[in-house]
Amino acid sequence: MSHIPKAEYARRRKALMAQMVPNSIAILPAAAVAIRNRDVEHVYRQDSDFQYLSGFPEPEAVIALIPGREHGEYVLFCRERNAEREQWDGLRAGQEGAIRDFGADDAFPITDIDEILPGLIEGRERVYSAMGSNPEFDRRLMDWINVIRSKARLGAQPPNEFVALDHLLHDMRLYKSAAEVKVMRAAADISARAHVRAMQACRAGLHEYSLEAELDYEFRKGGAKMPAYGSIVAAGRNGCILHYQQNDAALKDGDLVLIDAGCEIDCYASDITRTFPVSGRFSPEQKAIYELVLKAQAAAFAEIAPGKHWNHAHEATVRVITEGLVELGLLKGEVQALIDSEAYRAFYMHRAGHWLGMDVHDVGEYKVGGQWRVLEPGMALTVEPGIYIAADNQAVARKWRGIGIRIEDDVVVTRHGCEILTSGVPRTVAEIEALMQAARQDAA
Ligand code: GLY
Ligand code: MN
Ligand code: MN
């Protein structure tokens, strides 16, 4: 069962229905089971919008929200109980469970949806759905509409308007409740322990996947079913590949390892990056770049508070990184000119962060009416500046080449600033070196 209280799901449905026009219906399908190969399935992950409104963990289900419907506004179609299937595949809530445990007002077998849903849509003026994101479901929805249209001569009234649900729902998802922040804190704590474990286990001669195994161990031990995204464990120059996935290279003394990994709890993500030396000690060049990224991150934290807009944090990282690269001789010229010409992008080619929530790159608009969004309490985001010096960058002295460093933490905007959810992992050079030295002494 989910850590989000049942009453909160009910509140979310009410809040969504309050924004729907009168005489409308919202329809959302559960995520499909994804086949991995032949008859092996991927671990099931519920669709985030579906989960947000229901907490219902099963596939083959459809939510219909019908404000003002006399026999209940929340209708859930789901699988029927089936002793034989349950013996093979696991328990199902069934229609009784949907009502008793998940707050549905009314529940029907998913196999009856073609007979029942057109009748629920009939007479409603507007249909809200996640149009375009699930072509198969879009087609089925049109089939249901066509059933109603085919009966128009008998007086049936098909809906006239089809509206994307995303705009309403994704704006709601952007503001995290206290219960959501609590779950995100729990995910962040487990991920922090995983990063600490990987730092402690790091030795030359191991491989990137050896550290990935340490992460996975802490994730699962903490109760997370899976990582929130494919873990990146990138040693040496692999650290300059932003979405590196191979995770199979050897760890060598003198190199850094960049780990970007976070687990998911109750469909809420965490997203942490740390970069540390395989040997346990930063070289002078690694330390210089590391401290510059850290300074950029600190400058970004200071720009995250109600009233600041989305881009302030990014702008702060750009300024600090450009100034620092000039000081270190990696960029030449006048700081403002280098910012204006985006010269820093040779080293810092991504943004300082993204919304974080049920999806690691969470939903929610970054601009409203063409203007950067102003931060408000409850918004959750990552802060992840980085500097990546390509191994073949002939424009910089050889000693800098191949260094890739990112530092990423998760924050929630509070009334006066922000709360860092991921402080459980050491962040400074001294803290990281101390942790790694202590682990080596313990092992010796
Ligand atoms: N792990 C993906 C990201 O940091 O955005
Ligand atoms: Mn991120
Ligand atoms: Mn990340």
Coordinates of C-alpha atoms and ligand atoms in Angstrom, one line a residue:
M1 CA 0.0 0.0 0.0
S2 CA 1.1 3.5 -0.7
H3 CA 2.3 5.9 2.0
I4 CA 0.0 8.6 0.6
P5 CA -3.2 8.6 2.7
K6 CA -6.3 7.4 1.0
A7 CA -7.9 10.8 1.9
E8 CA -5.3 12.6 -0.1
Y9 CA -6.1 10.7 -3.3
A10 CA -9.7 11.6 -2.7
R11 CA -8.7 15.3 -2.3
R12 CA -6.7 15.2 -5.5
R13 CA -9.7 13.8 -7.4
K14 CA -12.0 16.4 -5.9
A15 CA -9.5 19.2 -6.8
L16 CA -9.3 18.0 -10.4
M17 CA -13.0 17.6 -10.7
A18 CA -13.5 21.2 -9.3
Q19 CA -11.5 22.5 -12.3
M20 CA -13.4 20.5 -14.9
V21 CA -16.3 22.2 -16.6
P22 CA -19.7 21.1 -15.6
N23 CA -21.1 18.0 -17.4
S24 CA -17.7 16.6 -18.3
I25 CA -15.8 13.3 -17.8
A26 CA -12.0 12.6 -17.3
I27 CA -10.7 9.2 -18.5
L28 CA -7.3 7.8 -17.7
P29 CA -5.8 4.4 -18.3
A30 CA -3.3 2.5 -16.1
A31 CA 0.1 1.8 -17.6
A32 CA 0.3 -1.2 -19.9
V33 CA 2.5 -4.1 -18.9
A34 CA 5.7 -3.9 -21.0
I35 CA 7.1 -7.1 -22.4
R36 CA 10.8 -7.4 -21.9
N37 CA 11.3 -10.5 -24.2
R38 CA 9.0 -13.3 -25.2
D39 CA 6.9 -14.1 -22.1
V40 CA 9.0 -12.1 -19.6
E41 CA 7.6 -8.7 -18.4
H42 CA 9.4 -5.6 -17.2
V43 CA 8.8 -4.8 -13.5
Y44 CA 5.4 -3.1 -13.6
R45 CA 5.4 0.7 -13.0
Q46 CA 2.0 2.4 -12.8
D47 CA 1.4 5.5 -14.9
S48 CA 2.2 8.6 -12.8
D49 CA -1.0 10.4 -13.6
F50 CA -3.1 7.3 -12.9
Q51 CA -1.1 6.7 -9.6
Y52 CA -1.5 10.3 -8.6
L53 CA -5.3 10.1 -8.8
S54 CA -5.9 6.6 -7.5
G55 CA -2.9 4.9 -5.8
F56 CA -4.2 1.9 -7.6
P57 CA -1.2 -0.3 -8.4
E58 CA -2.6 -2.7 -11.0
P59 CA -2.4 -2.8 -14.8
E60 CA -5.5 -3.2 -16.9
A61 CA -7.5 -0.5 -15.2
V62 CA -9.2 2.7 -16.3
I63 CA -10.3 5.7 -14.1
A64 CA -13.4 7.7 -15.0
L65 CA -14.1 10.9 -13.1
I66 CA -17.5 12.2 -13.6
P67 CA -18.3 15.3 -11.5
G68 CA -21.9 15.4 -10.3
R69 CA -22.7 11.8 -11.3
E70 CA -25.5 10.6 -9.0
H71 CA -24.2 7.1 -8.5
G72 CA -20.7 8.2 -7.7
E73 CA -18.1 10.4 -9.3
Y74 CA -15.2 8.1 -9.2
V75 CA -15.6 5.0 -11.3
L76 CA -12.8 2.4 -11.6
F77 CA -12.6 -0.3 -14.1
C78 CA -10.2 -3.1 -13.1
R79 CA -9.5 -6.8 -13.3
E80 CA -11.9 -9.2 -11.7
R81 CA -10.7 -11.5 -8.9
N82 CA -9.7 -14.8 -10.4
A83 CA -8.3 -17.6 -8.2
E84 CA -6.3 -19.3 -10.9
R85 CA -4.7 -16.1 -12.3
E86 CA -4.0 -14.9 -8.8
Q87 CA -2.2 -18.1 -8.0
W88 CA 0.1 -17.5 -11.0
D89 CA 0.5 -13.7 -11.0
G90 CA -0.5 -12.4 -7.6
L91 CA -3.5 -10.9 -5.8
R92 CA -5.9 -8.5 -7.4
A93 CA -8.1 -5.9 -5.7
G94 CA -11.1 -6.8 -7.8
Q95 CA -14.2 -4.5 -7.8
E96 CA -14.8 -5.0 -4.1
G97 CA -11.2 -4.0 -3.2
A98 CA -11.4 -1.0 -5.6
I99 CA -14.3 0.3 -3.6
R100 CA -13.2 -0.8 -0.1
D101 CA -9.4 -0.1 -0.3
F102 CA -9.1 2.5 -3.0
G103 CA -12.1 4.7 -2.5
A104 CA -13.9 4.1 -5.8
D105 CA -17.6 5.0 -5.7
D106 CA -18.3 2.4 -8.3
A107 CA -16.2 -0.4 -9.9
F108 CA -16.7 -2.6 -12.9
P109 CA -14.7 -5.4 -14.5
I110 CA -12.3 -4.1 -17.1
T111 CA -13.7 -6.7 -19.5
D112 CA -17.0 -4.8 -19.4
I113 CA -15.6 -1.4 -20.3
D114 CA -16.8 -1.4 -23.9
E115 CA -20.4 -2.0 -22.8
I116 CA -20.3 0.5 -19.8
L117 CA -18.0 3.4 -20.6
P118 CA -19.9 4.7 -23.6
G119 CA -22.9 5.0 -21.4
L120 CA -21.0 7.0 -18.9
I121 CA -19.6 9.3 -21.6
E122 CA -23.0 9.8 -23.3
G123 CA -24.5 13.1 -22.6
R124 CA -21.3 14.7 -21.3
E125 CA -20.2 17.8 -23.2
R126 CA -16.5 17.4 -22.7
V127 CA -14.0 14.6 -22.4
Y128 CA -10.6 15.2 -20.6
S129 CA -7.9 12.7 -21.4
A130 CA -4.1 12.5 -21.9
M131 CA -4.5 12.8 -25.7
G132 CA -1.5 11.8 -27.8
S133 CA 0.5 10.0 -25.1
N134 CA -1.1 6.6 -25.6
P135 CA -2.2 6.1 -29.2
E136 CA -3.7 2.7 -28.5
F137 CA -5.9 4.2 -25.8
D138 CA -6.8 7.2 -28.0
R139 CA -8.1 4.8 -30.5
R140 CA -10.2 3.0 -28.0
L141 CA -11.6 6.2 -26.7
M142 CA -12.6 7.1 -30.3
D143 CA -14.2 3.7 -30.6
W144 CA -16.3 4.4 -27.6
I145 CA -17.3 7.9 -28.9
N146 CA -18.2 6.2 -32.2
V147 CA -20.5 3.8 -30.4
I148 CA -22.4 6.9 -29.0
R149 CA -22.3 8.6 -32.4
S150 CA -23.8 5.6 -34.1
K151 CA -26.8 6.0 -31.7
A152 CA -27.2 9.7 -32.3
R153 CA -30.4 9.2 -34.4
L154 CA -31.8 7.5 -31.3
G155 CA -31.1 10.6 -29.3
A156 CA -27.7 9.8 -27.9
Q157 CA -25.5 12.8 -27.4
P158 CA -21.8 12.4 -28.2
P159 CA -19.4 14.8 -26.5
N160 CA -18.3 17.8 -28.6
E161 CA -15.1 18.7 -26.9
F162 CA -11.9 16.8 -26.3
V163 CA -9.5 18.4 -24.0
A164 CA -6.0 17.5 -22.8
L165 CA -6.0 16.6 -19.2
D166 CA -2.3 17.3 -18.7
H167 CA -2.6 21.0 -18.2
L168 CA -4.9 20.7 -15.1
L169 CA -3.3 17.6 -13.7
H170 CA 0.3 18.4 -14.2
D171 CA -0.1 21.8 -12.6
M172 CA -1.5 20.0 -9.5
R173 CA 1.4 17.6 -9.5
L174 CA 3.9 20.4 -9.5
Y175 CA 2.8 21.4 -5.9
K176 CA 3.9 18.7 -3.5
S177 CA 1.8 18.2 -0.4
A178 CA 3.3 17.4 3.1
A179 CA 2.6 13.7 2.5
E180 CA 4.4 13.8 -0.9
V181 CA 7.4 15.7 0.6
K182 CA 7.6 13.0 3.3
V183 CA 7.7 10.2 0.7
M184 CA 10.3 12.2 -1.3
R185 CA 12.4 12.6 1.8
A186 CA 12.3 8.9 2.4
A187 CA 13.4 8.2 -1.2
A188 CA 16.1 10.8 -0.8
D189 CA 17.4 9.2 2.4
I190 CA 17.6 5.8 0.9
S191 CA 19.4 7.2 -2.2
A192 CA 21.8 9.1 0.1
R193 CA 22.7 5.9 1.9
A194 CA 23.3 4.2 -1.5
H195 CA 25.7 6.9 -2.5
V196 CA 27.5 6.7 0.8
R197 CA 27.8 2.9 0.4
A198 CA 29.2 3.3 -3.1
M199 CA 31.8 5.8 -2.0
Q200 CA 32.8 3.5 0.9
A201 CA 33.1 0.5 -1.4
C202 CA 35.1 2.2 -4.2
R203 CA 38.5 0.7 -4.9
A204 CA 40.7 0.6 -8.0
G205 CA 40.3 -2.7 -9.8
L206 CA 36.5 -2.8 -9.3
H207 CA 34.2 -1.9 -12.1
E208 CA 31.5 0.7 -12.6
Y209 CA 28.9 -2.1 -12.2
S210 CA 30.5 -3.0 -8.8
L211 CA 29.4 0.4 -7.5
E212 CA 26.0 0.0 -9.2
A213 CA 25.5 -3.2 -7.3
E214 CA 26.2 -1.3 -4.0
L215 CA 23.5 1.3 -5.0
D216 CA 21.0 -1.4 -5.9
Y217 CA 21.6 -3.2 -2.6
E218 CA 20.7 -0.1 -0.6
F219 CA 17.8 0.8 -2.8
R220 CA 16.2 -2.6 -2.4
K221 CA 17.2 -2.8 1.3
G222 CA 15.4 0.5 1.9
G223 CA 12.2 -0.9 0.3
A224 CA 12.5 0.8 -3.1
K225 CA 11.3 -1.4 -5.9
M226 CA 13.5 0.1 -8.5
P227 CA 15.7 3.1 -9.4
A228 CA 13.9 6.1 -10.6
Y229 CA 16.0 6.0 -13.8
G230 CA 18.9 4.0 -15.1
S231 CA 21.8 4.5 -12.7
I232 CA 24.8 6.3 -14.2
V233 CA 28.1 5.1 -12.9
A234 CA 30.8 6.8 -15.0
A235 CA 34.5 6.5 -14.3
G236 CA 37.2 8.7 -15.8
R237 CA 36.3 10.3 -19.1
N238 CA 32.9 8.5 -19.1
G239 CA 31.9 11.1 -16.6
C240 CA 31.8 13.6 -19.5
I241 CA 29.0 11.5 -21.1
L242 CA 25.9 13.0 -19.7
H243 CA 23.6 10.0 -19.9
Y244 CA 26.3 7.3 -19.8
Q245 CA 24.7 3.9 -19.3
Q246 CA 27.2 1.2 -20.0
N247 CA 28.5 1.0 -16.4
D248 CA 31.1 -1.6 -17.3
A249 CA 34.5 0.1 -17.3
A250 CA 37.3 -0.6 -14.7
L251 CA 37.9 1.9 -11.9
K252 CA 41.4 3.3 -12.0
D253 CA 43.4 5.3 -9.4
G254 CA 43.7 8.9 -10.5
D255 CA 40.2 8.9 -12.1
L256 CA 37.0 10.3 -10.8
V257 CA 33.7 8.4 -10.6
L258 CA 30.5 10.2 -11.3
I259 CA 27.4 8.5 -9.9
D260 CA 24.0 9.8 -10.9
A261 CA 21.4 7.6 -9.3
G262 CA 18.3 7.7 -7.1
C263 CA 15.6 5.3 -6.1
E264 CA 11.8 5.6 -6.3
I265 CA 9.5 5.1 -3.4
D266 CA 5.7 4.9 -4.1
C267 CA 6.4 6.3 -7.5
Y268 CA 8.3 9.3 -6.2
A269 CA 11.8 9.8 -7.5
S270 CA 15.0 11.0 -6.0
D271 CA 17.9 12.1 -8.2
I272 CA 21.4 12.5 -6.7
T273 CA 24.8 12.9 -8.3
R274 CA 28.1 12.8 -6.6
T275 CA 31.6 12.7 -8.1
F276 CA 34.5 11.4 -6.1
P277 CA 38.1 10.1 -6.7
V278 CA 38.6 6.3 -7.1
S279 CA 41.8 6.7 -4.9
G280 CA 39.9 8.5 -2.2
R281 CA 42.0 11.7 -2.8
F282 CA 41.2 14.5 -5.3
S283 CA 44.1 15.7 -7.5
P284 CA 44.7 19.5 -7.5
E285 CA 42.9 19.9 -10.9
Q286 CA 40.0 17.6 -9.9
K287 CA 39.6 19.5 -6.6
A288 CA 39.7 22.9 -8.4
I289 CA 36.9 21.9 -10.8
Y290 CA 35.0 20.2 -8.0
E291 CA 35.0 23.2 -5.8
L292 CA 33.9 25.4 -8.7
V293 CA 30.9 23.2 -9.3
L294 CA 30.1 23.1 -5.6
K295 CA 30.3 26.9 -5.4
A296 CA 27.9 27.1 -8.4
Q297 CA 25.5 24.8 -6.6
A298 CA 25.6 26.9 -3.4
A299 CA 24.9 30.0 -5.5
A300 CA 21.9 28.2 -7.0
F301 CA 20.5 27.1 -3.6
A302 CA 20.6 30.8 -2.6
E303 CA 18.3 31.6 -5.6
I304 CA 15.6 29.1 -4.7
A305 CA 12.9 30.7 -2.6
P306 CA 9.3 31.9 -3.1
G307 CA 9.3 34.9 -5.4
K308 CA 12.5 33.9 -7.3
H309 CA 11.8 32.6 -10.8
W310 CA 12.8 29.3 -12.3
N311 CA 15.8 30.6 -14.2
H312 CA 17.4 32.5 -11.3
A313 CA 19.2 29.4 -10.1
H314 CA 20.4 28.5 -13.5
E315 CA 21.7 32.0 -14.1
A316 CA 23.6 31.9 -10.8
T317 CA 25.4 28.6 -11.9
V318 CA 26.3 30.1 -15.3
R319 CA 27.8 33.1 -13.7
V320 CA 29.8 31.2 -11.1
I321 CA 31.0 28.6 -13.5
T322 CA 32.0 31.2 -16.2
E323 CA 33.9 33.3 -13.7
G324 CA 35.7 30.2 -12.3
L325 CA 36.6 28.9 -15.7
V326 CA 38.2 32.2 -16.5
E327 CA 40.1 32.2 -13.3
L328 CA 41.4 28.7 -14.0
G329 CA 42.4 29.7 -17.5
L330 CA 39.9 27.3 -19.2
L331 CA 38.0 30.2 -20.8
K332 CA 39.6 33.4 -22.0
G333 CA 37.9 36.7 -22.2
E334 CA 35.5 39.0 -20.3
V335 CA 33.0 37.2 -18.1
Q336 CA 29.9 39.0 -19.3
A337 CA 30.8 38.5 -22.9
L338 CA 31.5 34.8 -22.3
I339 CA 28.0 34.5 -20.7
D340 CA 26.3 36.4 -23.5
S341 CA 28.0 34.2 -26.2
E342 CA 27.3 31.1 -24.1
A343 CA 31.0 30.1 -24.3
Y344 CA 30.5 28.2 -21.0
R345 CA 28.4 25.7 -22.9
A346 CA 31.6 24.0 -24.1
F347 CA 31.9 22.9 -20.4
Y348 CA 28.4 23.2 -19.0
M349 CA 25.9 22.2 -21.6
H350 CA 22.8 21.4 -19.5
R351 CA 20.5 23.3 -17.3
A352 CA 20.9 23.6 -13.5
G353 CA 17.9 21.4 -12.8
H354 CA 14.4 20.2 -13.5
W355 CA 11.2 19.6 -11.6
L356 CA 11.2 16.5 -9.6
G357 CA 8.3 14.3 -8.4
M358 CA 6.6 11.2 -9.6
D359 CA 8.7 11.4 -12.8
V360 CA 12.3 12.2 -12.4
H361 CA 12.0 14.9 -15.0
D362 CA 8.7 15.8 -13.5
V363 CA 5.7 17.4 -15.2
G364 CA 4.8 21.1 -14.8
E365 CA 5.4 24.2 -17.0
Y366 CA 8.7 26.0 -16.6
K367 CA 7.2 29.1 -18.2
V368 CA 3.8 30.7 -17.8
G369 CA 2.6 33.2 -20.4
G370 CA 6.1 33.3 -21.8
Q371 CA 7.7 34.2 -18.4
W372 CA 9.8 32.0 -16.2
R373 CA 7.7 30.4 -13.5
V374 CA 7.9 32.0 -10.1
L375 CA 8.8 29.5 -7.4
E376 CA 6.2 28.7 -4.7
P377 CA 6.3 26.5 -1.6
G378 CA 5.9 22.8 -2.4
M379 CA 7.6 22.9 -5.7
A380 CA 10.4 20.3 -5.9
L381 CA 13.4 20.5 -8.1
T382 CA 17.0 19.3 -8.6
V383 CA 20.1 21.5 -8.5
E384 CA 22.8 19.9 -10.6
P385 CA 25.5 22.1 -12.1
G386 CA 28.4 20.3 -13.8
I387 CA 31.6 20.9 -15.7
Y388 CA 32.7 18.4 -18.3
I389 CA 36.1 18.8 -20.0
A390 CA 36.2 16.6 -23.0
A391 CA 39.2 14.3 -23.2
D392 CA 40.0 15.6 -26.7
N393 CA 39.6 19.3 -25.9
Q394 CA 42.8 20.7 -27.4
A395 CA 41.9 24.2 -26.3
V396 CA 42.8 23.5 -22.7
A397 CA 46.0 22.3 -20.9
R398 CA 46.3 18.5 -20.9
K399 CA 46.0 18.3 -17.1
W400 CA 42.3 19.3 -17.3
R401 CA 41.2 16.9 -20.0
G402 CA 38.7 14.1 -19.2
I403 CA 37.5 15.6 -15.9
G404 CA 33.7 15.4 -15.7
I405 CA 32.0 16.6 -12.5
R406 CA 28.4 17.0 -11.5
I407 CA 26.9 17.6 -8.1
E408 CA 23.2 17.1 -7.8
D409 CA 20.8 17.5 -4.9
D410 CA 17.0 17.6 -4.6
V411 CA 15.2 20.5 -2.9
V412 CA 11.7 21.5 -2.0
V413 CA 10.7 25.2 -2.0
T414 CA 9.7 26.2 1.5
R415 CA 8.1 29.5 2.8
H416 CA 11.4 31.2 3.1
G417 CA 13.9 29.3 0.9
C418 CA 14.3 25.7 0.3
E419 CA 14.9 22.4 2.1
I420 CA 17.6 20.2 0.7
L421 CA 16.3 16.6 0.8
T422 CA 19.6 14.9 0.0
S423 CA 22.0 16.3 2.5
G424 CA 22.7 12.7 3.8
V425 CA 25.5 12.4 1.2
P426 CA 28.8 14.2 1.8
R427 CA 29.2 17.1 -0.6
T428 CA 32.5 18.8 0.2
V429 CA 36.0 17.6 -0.8
A430 CA 37.0 17.2 2.9
E431 CA 33.8 15.3 3.8
I432 CA 34.1 12.9 0.8
E433 CA 37.8 12.3 1.4
A434 CA 37.2 11.7 5.1
L435 CA 34.4 9.2 4.4
M436 CA 36.5 7.3 1.9
Q437 CA 39.6 7.2 4.1
A438 CA 37.6 6.0 7.0
A439 CA 36.1 3.2 4.9
R440 CA 39.6 2.1 3.8
Q441 CA 40.9 2.1 7.4
D442 CA 38.0 0.0 8.5
A443 CA 38.6 -2.5 5.7
A444 CA 42.4 -2.7 6.4
Ligands
GLY1 N1 19.4 11.6 -13.8 C1 18.9 12.4 -14.8 C2 19.1 13.8 -14.4 O1 19.9 14.1 -13.6 O2 18.4 14.7 -14.9
MN2 MN 18.5 15.4 -12.5
MN3 MN 20.5 12.9 -12.0

